[in-house]
CSV table of C-alpha atoms in Angstrom, one decimal:
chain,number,residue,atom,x,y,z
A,1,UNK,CA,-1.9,-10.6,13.6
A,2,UNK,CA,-4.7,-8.6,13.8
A,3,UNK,CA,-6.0,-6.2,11.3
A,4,UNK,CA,-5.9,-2.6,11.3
A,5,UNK,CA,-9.9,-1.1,12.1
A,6,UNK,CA,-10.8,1.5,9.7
A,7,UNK,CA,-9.2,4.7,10.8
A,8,UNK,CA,-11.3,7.9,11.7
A,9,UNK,CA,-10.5,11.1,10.9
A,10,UNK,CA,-13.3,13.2,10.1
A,11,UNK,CA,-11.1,15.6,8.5
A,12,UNK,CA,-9.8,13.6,6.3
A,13,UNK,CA,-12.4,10.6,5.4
A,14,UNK,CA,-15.5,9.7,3.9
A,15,UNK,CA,-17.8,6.9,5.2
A,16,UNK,CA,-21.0,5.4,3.3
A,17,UNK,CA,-22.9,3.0,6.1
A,18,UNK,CA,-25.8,1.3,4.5
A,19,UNK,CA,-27.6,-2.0,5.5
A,20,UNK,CA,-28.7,-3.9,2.4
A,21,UNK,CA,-30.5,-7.0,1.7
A,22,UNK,CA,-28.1,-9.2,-0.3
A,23,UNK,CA,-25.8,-11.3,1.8
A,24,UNK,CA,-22.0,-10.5,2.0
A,25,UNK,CA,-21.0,-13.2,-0.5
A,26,UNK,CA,-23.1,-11.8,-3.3
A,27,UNK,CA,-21.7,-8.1,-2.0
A,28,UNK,CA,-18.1,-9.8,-2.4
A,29,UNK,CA,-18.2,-11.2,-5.4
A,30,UNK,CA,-20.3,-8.0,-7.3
A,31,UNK,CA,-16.8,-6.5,-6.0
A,32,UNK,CA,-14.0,-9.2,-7.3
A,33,UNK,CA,-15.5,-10.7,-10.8
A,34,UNK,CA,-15.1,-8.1,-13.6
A,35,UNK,CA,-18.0,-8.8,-15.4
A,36,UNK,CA,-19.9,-8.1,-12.6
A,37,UNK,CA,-18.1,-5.0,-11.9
A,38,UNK,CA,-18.4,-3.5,-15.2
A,39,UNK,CA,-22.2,-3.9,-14.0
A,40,UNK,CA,-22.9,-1.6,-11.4
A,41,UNK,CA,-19.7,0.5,-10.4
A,42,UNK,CA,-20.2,3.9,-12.2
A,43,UNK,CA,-23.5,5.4,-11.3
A,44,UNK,CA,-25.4,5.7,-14.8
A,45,UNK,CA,-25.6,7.3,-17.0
A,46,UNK,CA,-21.1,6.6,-16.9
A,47,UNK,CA,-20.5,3.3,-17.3
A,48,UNK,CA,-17.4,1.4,-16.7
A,49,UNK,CA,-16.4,-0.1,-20.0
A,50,UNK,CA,-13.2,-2.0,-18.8
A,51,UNK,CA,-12.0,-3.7,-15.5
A,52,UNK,CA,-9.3,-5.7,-14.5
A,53,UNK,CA,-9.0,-7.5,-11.5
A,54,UNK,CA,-5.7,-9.7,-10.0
A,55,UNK,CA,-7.4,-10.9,-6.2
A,56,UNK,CA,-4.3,-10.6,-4.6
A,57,UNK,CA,-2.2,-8.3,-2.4
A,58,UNK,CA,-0.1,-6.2,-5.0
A,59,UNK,CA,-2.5,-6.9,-7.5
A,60,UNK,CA,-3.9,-5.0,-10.0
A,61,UNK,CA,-7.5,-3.4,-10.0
A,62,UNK,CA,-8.3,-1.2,-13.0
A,63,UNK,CA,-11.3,0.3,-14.3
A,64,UNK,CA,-12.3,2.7,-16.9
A,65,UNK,CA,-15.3,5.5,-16.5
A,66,UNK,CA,-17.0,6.4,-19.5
A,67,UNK,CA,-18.6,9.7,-19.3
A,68,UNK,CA,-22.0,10.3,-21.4
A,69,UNK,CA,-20.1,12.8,-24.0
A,70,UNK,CA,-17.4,9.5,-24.2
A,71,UNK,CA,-14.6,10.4,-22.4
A,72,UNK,CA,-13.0,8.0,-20.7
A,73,UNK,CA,-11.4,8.1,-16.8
A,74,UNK,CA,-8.8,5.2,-16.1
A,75,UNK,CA,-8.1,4.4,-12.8
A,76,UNK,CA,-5.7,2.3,-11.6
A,77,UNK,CA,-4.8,1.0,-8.0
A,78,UNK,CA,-3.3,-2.3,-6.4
A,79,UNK,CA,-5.0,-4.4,-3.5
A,80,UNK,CA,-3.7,-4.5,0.1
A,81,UNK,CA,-5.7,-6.8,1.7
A,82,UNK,CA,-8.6,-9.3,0.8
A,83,UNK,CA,-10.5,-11.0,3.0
A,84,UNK,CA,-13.1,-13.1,1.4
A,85,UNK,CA,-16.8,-12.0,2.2
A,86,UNK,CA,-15.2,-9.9,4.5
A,87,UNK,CA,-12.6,-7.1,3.4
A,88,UNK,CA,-11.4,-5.4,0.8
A,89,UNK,CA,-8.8,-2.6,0.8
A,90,UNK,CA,-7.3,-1.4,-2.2
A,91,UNK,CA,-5.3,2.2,-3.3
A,92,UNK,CA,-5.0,4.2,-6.0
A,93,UNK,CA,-1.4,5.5,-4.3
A,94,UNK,CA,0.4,2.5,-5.5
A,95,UNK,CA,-0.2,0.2,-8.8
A,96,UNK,CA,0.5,-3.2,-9.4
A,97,UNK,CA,3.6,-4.3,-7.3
A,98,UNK,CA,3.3,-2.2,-5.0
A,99,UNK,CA,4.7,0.4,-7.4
A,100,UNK,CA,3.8,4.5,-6.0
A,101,UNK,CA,1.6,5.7,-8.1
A,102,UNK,CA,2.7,8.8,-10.8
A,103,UNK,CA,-0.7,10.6,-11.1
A,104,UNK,CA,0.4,13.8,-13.2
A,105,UNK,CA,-3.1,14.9,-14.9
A,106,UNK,CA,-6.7,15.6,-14.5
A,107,UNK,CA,-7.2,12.1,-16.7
A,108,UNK,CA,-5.8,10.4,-14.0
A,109,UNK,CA,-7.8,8.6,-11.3
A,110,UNK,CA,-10.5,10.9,-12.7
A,111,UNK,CA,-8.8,13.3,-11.6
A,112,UNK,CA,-9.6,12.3,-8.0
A,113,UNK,CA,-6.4,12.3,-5.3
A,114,UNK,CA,-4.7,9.1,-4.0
A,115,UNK,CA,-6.7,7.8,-2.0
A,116,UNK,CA,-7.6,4.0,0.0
A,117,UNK,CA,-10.5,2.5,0.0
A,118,UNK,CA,-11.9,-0.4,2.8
A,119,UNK,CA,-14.6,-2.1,1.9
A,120,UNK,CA,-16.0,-3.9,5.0
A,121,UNK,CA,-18.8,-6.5,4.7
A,122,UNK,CA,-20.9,-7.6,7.8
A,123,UNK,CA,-23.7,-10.0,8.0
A,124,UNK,CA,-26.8,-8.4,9.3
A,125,UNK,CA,-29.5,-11.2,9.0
A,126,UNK,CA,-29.8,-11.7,5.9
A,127,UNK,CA,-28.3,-8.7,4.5
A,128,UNK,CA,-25.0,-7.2,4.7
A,129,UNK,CA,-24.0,-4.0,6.5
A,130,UNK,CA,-21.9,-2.3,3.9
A,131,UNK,CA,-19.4,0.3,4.8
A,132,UNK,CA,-16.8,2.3,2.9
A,133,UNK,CA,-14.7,4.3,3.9
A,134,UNK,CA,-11.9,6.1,1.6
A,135,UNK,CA,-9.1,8.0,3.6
A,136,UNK,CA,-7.7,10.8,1.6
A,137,UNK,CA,-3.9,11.9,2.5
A,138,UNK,CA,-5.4,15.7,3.5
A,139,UNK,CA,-8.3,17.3,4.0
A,140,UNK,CA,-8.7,19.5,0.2
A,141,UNK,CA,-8.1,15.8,-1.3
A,142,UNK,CA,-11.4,14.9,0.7
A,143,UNK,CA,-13.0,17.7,-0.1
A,144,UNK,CA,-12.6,17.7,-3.7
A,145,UNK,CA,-13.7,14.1,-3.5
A,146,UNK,CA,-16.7,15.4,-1.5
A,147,UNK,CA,-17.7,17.4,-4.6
A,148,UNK,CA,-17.6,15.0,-7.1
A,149,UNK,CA,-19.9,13.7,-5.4
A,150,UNK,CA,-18.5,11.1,-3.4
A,151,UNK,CA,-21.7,10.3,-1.4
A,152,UNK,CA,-24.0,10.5,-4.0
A,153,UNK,CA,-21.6,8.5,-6.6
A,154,UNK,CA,-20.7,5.8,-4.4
A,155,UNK,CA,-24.7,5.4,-2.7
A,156,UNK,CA,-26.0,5.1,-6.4
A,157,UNK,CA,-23.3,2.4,-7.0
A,158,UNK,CA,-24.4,0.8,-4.4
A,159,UNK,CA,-28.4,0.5,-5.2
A,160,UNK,CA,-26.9,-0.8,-8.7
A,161,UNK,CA,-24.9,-3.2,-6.8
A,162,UNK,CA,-27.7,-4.6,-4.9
A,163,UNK,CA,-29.7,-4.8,-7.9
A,164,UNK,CA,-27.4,-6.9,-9.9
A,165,UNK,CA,-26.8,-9.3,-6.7
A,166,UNK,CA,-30.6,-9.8,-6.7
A,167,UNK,CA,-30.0,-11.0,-10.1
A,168,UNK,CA,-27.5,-14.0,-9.2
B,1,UNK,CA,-3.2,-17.1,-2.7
B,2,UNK,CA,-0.2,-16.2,-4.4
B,3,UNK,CA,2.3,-14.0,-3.3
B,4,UNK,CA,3.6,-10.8,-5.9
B,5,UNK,CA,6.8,-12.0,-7.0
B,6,UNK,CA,9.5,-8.8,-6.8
B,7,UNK,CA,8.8,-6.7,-9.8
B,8,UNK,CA,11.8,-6.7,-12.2
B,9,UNK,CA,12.0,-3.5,-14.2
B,10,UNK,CA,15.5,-2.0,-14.1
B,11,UNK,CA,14.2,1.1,-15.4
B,12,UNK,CA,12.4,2.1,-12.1
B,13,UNK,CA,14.3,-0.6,-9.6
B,14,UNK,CA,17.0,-0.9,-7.3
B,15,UNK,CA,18.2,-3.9,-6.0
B,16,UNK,CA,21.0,-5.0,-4.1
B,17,UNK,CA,21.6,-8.8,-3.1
B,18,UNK,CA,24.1,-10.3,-1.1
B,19,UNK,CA,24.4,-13.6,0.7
B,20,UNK,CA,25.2,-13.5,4.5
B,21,UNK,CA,26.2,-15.8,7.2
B,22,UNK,CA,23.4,-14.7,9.8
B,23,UNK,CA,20.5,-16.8,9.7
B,24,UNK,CA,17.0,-15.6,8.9
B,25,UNK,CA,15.7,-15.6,11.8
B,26,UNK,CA,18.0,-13.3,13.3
B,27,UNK,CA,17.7,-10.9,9.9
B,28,UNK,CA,14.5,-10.5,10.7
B,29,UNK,CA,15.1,-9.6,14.3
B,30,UNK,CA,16.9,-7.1,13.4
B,31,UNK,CA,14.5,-5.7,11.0
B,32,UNK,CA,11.6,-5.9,13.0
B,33,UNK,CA,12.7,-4.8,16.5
B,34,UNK,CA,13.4,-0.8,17.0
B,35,UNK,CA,15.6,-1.6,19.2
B,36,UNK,CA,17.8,-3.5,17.0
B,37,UNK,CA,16.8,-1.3,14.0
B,38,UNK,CA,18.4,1.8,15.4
B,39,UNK,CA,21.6,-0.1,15.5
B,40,UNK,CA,22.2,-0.6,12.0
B,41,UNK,CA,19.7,1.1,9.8
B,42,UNK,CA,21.8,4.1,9.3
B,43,UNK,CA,25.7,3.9,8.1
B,44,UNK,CA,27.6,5.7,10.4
B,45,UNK,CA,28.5,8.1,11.2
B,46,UNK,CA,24.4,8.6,10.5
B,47,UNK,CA,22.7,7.3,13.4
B,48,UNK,CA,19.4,6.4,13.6
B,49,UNK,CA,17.6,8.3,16.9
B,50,UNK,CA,14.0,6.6,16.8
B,51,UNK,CA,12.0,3.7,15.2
B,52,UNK,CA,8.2,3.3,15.7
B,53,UNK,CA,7.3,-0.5,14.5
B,54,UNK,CA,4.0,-1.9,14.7
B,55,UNK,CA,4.0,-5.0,12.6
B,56,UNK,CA,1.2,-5.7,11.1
B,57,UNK,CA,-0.3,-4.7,7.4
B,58,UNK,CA,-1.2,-0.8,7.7
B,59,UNK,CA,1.0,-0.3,10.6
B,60,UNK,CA,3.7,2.1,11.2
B,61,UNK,CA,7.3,1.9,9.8
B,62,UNK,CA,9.2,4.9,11.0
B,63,UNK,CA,12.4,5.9,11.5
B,64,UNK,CA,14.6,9.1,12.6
B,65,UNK,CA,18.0,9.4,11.0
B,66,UNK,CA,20.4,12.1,12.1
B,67,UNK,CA,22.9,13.5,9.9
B,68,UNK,CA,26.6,14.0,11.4
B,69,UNK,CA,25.9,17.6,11.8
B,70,UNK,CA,22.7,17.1,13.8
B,71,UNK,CA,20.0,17.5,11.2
B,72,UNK,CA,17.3,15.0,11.4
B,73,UNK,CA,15.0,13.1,8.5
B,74,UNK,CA,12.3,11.5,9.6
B,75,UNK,CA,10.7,8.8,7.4
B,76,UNK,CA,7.2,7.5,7.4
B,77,UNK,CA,5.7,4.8,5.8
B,78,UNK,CA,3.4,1.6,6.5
B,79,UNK,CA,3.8,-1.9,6.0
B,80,UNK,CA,2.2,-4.2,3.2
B,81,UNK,CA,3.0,-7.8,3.8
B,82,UNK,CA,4.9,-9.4,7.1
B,83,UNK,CA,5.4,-13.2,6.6
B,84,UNK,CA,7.8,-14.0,9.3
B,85,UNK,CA,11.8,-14.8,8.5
B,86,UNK,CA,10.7,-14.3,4.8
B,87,UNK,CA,9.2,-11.4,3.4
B,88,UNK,CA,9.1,-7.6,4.6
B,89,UNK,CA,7.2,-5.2,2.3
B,90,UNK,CA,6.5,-1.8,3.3
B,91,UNK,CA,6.4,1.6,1.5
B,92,UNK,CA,6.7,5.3,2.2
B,93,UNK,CA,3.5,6.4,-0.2
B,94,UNK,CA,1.3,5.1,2.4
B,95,UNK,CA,1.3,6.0,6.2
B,96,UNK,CA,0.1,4.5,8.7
B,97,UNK,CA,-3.6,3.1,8.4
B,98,UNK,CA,-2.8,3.0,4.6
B,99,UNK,CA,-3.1,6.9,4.3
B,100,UNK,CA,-1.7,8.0,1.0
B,101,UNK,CA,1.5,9.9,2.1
B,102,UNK,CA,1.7,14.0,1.3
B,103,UNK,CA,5.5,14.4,1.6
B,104,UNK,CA,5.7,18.0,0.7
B,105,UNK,CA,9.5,19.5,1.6
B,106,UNK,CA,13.2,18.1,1.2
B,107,UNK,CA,13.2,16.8,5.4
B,108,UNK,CA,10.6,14.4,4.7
B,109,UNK,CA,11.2,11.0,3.6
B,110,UNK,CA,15.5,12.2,3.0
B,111,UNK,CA,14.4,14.0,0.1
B,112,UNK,CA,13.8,10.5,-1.4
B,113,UNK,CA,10.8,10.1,-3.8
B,114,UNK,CA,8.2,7.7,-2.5
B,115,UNK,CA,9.1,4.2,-2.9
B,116,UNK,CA,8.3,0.6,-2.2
B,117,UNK,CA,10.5,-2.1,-0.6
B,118,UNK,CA,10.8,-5.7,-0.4
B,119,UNK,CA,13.4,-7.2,1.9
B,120,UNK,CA,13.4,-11.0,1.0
B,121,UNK,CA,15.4,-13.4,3.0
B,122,UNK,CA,15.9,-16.9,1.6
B,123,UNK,CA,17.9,-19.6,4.0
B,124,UNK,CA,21.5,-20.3,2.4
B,125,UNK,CA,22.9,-23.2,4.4
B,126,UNK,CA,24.3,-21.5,7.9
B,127,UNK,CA,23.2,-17.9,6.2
B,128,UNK,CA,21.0,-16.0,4.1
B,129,UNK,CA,20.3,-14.9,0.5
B,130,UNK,CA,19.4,-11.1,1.3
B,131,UNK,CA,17.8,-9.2,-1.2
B,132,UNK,CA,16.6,-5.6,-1.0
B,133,UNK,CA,14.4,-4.3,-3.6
B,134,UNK,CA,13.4,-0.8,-3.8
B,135,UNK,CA,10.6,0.2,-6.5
B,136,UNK,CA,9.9,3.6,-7.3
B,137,UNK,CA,7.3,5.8,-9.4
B,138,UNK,CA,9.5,6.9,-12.1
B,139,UNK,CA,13.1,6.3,-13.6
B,140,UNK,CA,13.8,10.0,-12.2
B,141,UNK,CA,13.0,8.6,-8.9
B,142,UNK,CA,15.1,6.1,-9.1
B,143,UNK,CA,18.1,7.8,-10.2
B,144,UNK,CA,17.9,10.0,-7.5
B,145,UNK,CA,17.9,7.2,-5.1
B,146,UNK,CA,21.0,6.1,-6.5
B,147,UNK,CA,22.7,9.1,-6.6
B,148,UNK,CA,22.0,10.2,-3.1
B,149,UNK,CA,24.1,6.5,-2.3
B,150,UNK,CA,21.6,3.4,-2.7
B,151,UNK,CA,23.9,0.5,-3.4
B,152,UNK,CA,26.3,2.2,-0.8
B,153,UNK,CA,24.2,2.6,1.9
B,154,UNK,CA,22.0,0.1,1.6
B,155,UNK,CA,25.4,-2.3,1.4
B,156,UNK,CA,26.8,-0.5,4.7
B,157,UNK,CA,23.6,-0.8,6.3
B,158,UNK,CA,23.3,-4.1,5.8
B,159,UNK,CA,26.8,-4.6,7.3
B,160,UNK,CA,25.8,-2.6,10.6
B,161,UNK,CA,22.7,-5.4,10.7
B,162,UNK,CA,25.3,-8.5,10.3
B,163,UNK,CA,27.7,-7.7,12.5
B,164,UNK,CA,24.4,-6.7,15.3
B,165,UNK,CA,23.0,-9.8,14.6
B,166,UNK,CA,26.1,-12.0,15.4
B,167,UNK,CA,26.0,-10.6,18.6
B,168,UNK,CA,22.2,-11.5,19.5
């Protein structure tokens, strides 16, 4: 059965490409342990004070953004596919079980629309080349992700990734 | 890795279960192949005009069902999980590629909220132990499913694919 490749719409998606200089196991498991996690996946000064993780398709994965003032974002998705060192997609249109998601308020998903998120990991010598992409279901939901500062957020993530993997 | 057992809350959940003298094999068949699907899907006098299938997680589930009066309700949605004569799990909050679905009018989706289902099919001697789970949002969306004929249509339906698949 082969996999589905990471759709392009333009319209519709955002991709970060970066090569980086921690192999794709160290990548993988920054993205799968919830210690590690709560590390490095809100660009400071937020933090991410909770995380759960259940590595499995229909499983859980749930963090919580802390803003500077304190004010905390829950977000919560399920996985679709996991493919150690390899692939990870998860949503945030669906929760645990597969269960469609009932986003109703700003709160919410930081007030970000549903979206998917792939996560593909390839070796490049010793490094990894990291893309994400997250596919929105229209173009204002990418936009409005776009603002918040998608490429920003999600490239200073990464460098706080990277630096944590250096440390394992 | 284990799989997500069906999710039991009857606040949100429809199921309907039924044992039937078709093997799985041929169950499956019927769910997997447009050909067969657009000969039972539907309880007549609804027919079912077109099916799009590509089996694989992210792939296309659709379907075309035309009312008796000629009106037609097309339904999108992607699959989740395919594990062969045993488990079908696909949903209409993600289309294909995993895109979260915008359903936006009455025609989309039969006016049915988004939900997730999970067609398990257990061998039982000469037959199967069928069991259709349907999970939804919200106990609102739910309701609505069952009032606009779940346990009904889903029972006929599942007729239509029994007597279909003791003619393959």
């Amino acid at each position: 059965m082969t996999r589905m490749p990471p759709p392009i719409d333009p319209t519709r998606d955002l991709v970060l490409t970066r090569v980086v200089d921690v192999p794709p196991e160290l990548v993988w498991r920054a993205w799968t342990v919830p210690a590690h996690v709560k590390k490095w996946f809100t660009p400071a000064p937020w933090t991410t004070v909770d995380c759960e993780i259940d590595l499995r398709p229909g499983g859980i994965f749930r963090t919580v953004m802390r803003s500077p003032e304190g004010e905390d974002c829950p977000n919560v998705g399920c996985y679709l596919e996991i493919v150690e060192n390899a692939r990870l997609v998860w949503t945030t249109a669906l929760g645990p079980g597969y269960r469609p998601g009932v986003a109703s308020g700003l709160a919410e998903n930081c007030g970000v629309d549903f979206f998917t998120a792939i996560i593909a990991l390839e070796r490049a010598g010793a490094g990894t080349r990291y893309t994400a992409t997250a596919i929105h279901g229209t173009a204002e939901g990418k936009a409005k992700h776009e603002q918040m500062g998608f490429h920003d957020g999600w490239g200073k993530a990464l460098d706080q990734l990277v630096a944590l993997a250096r440390t394992m």
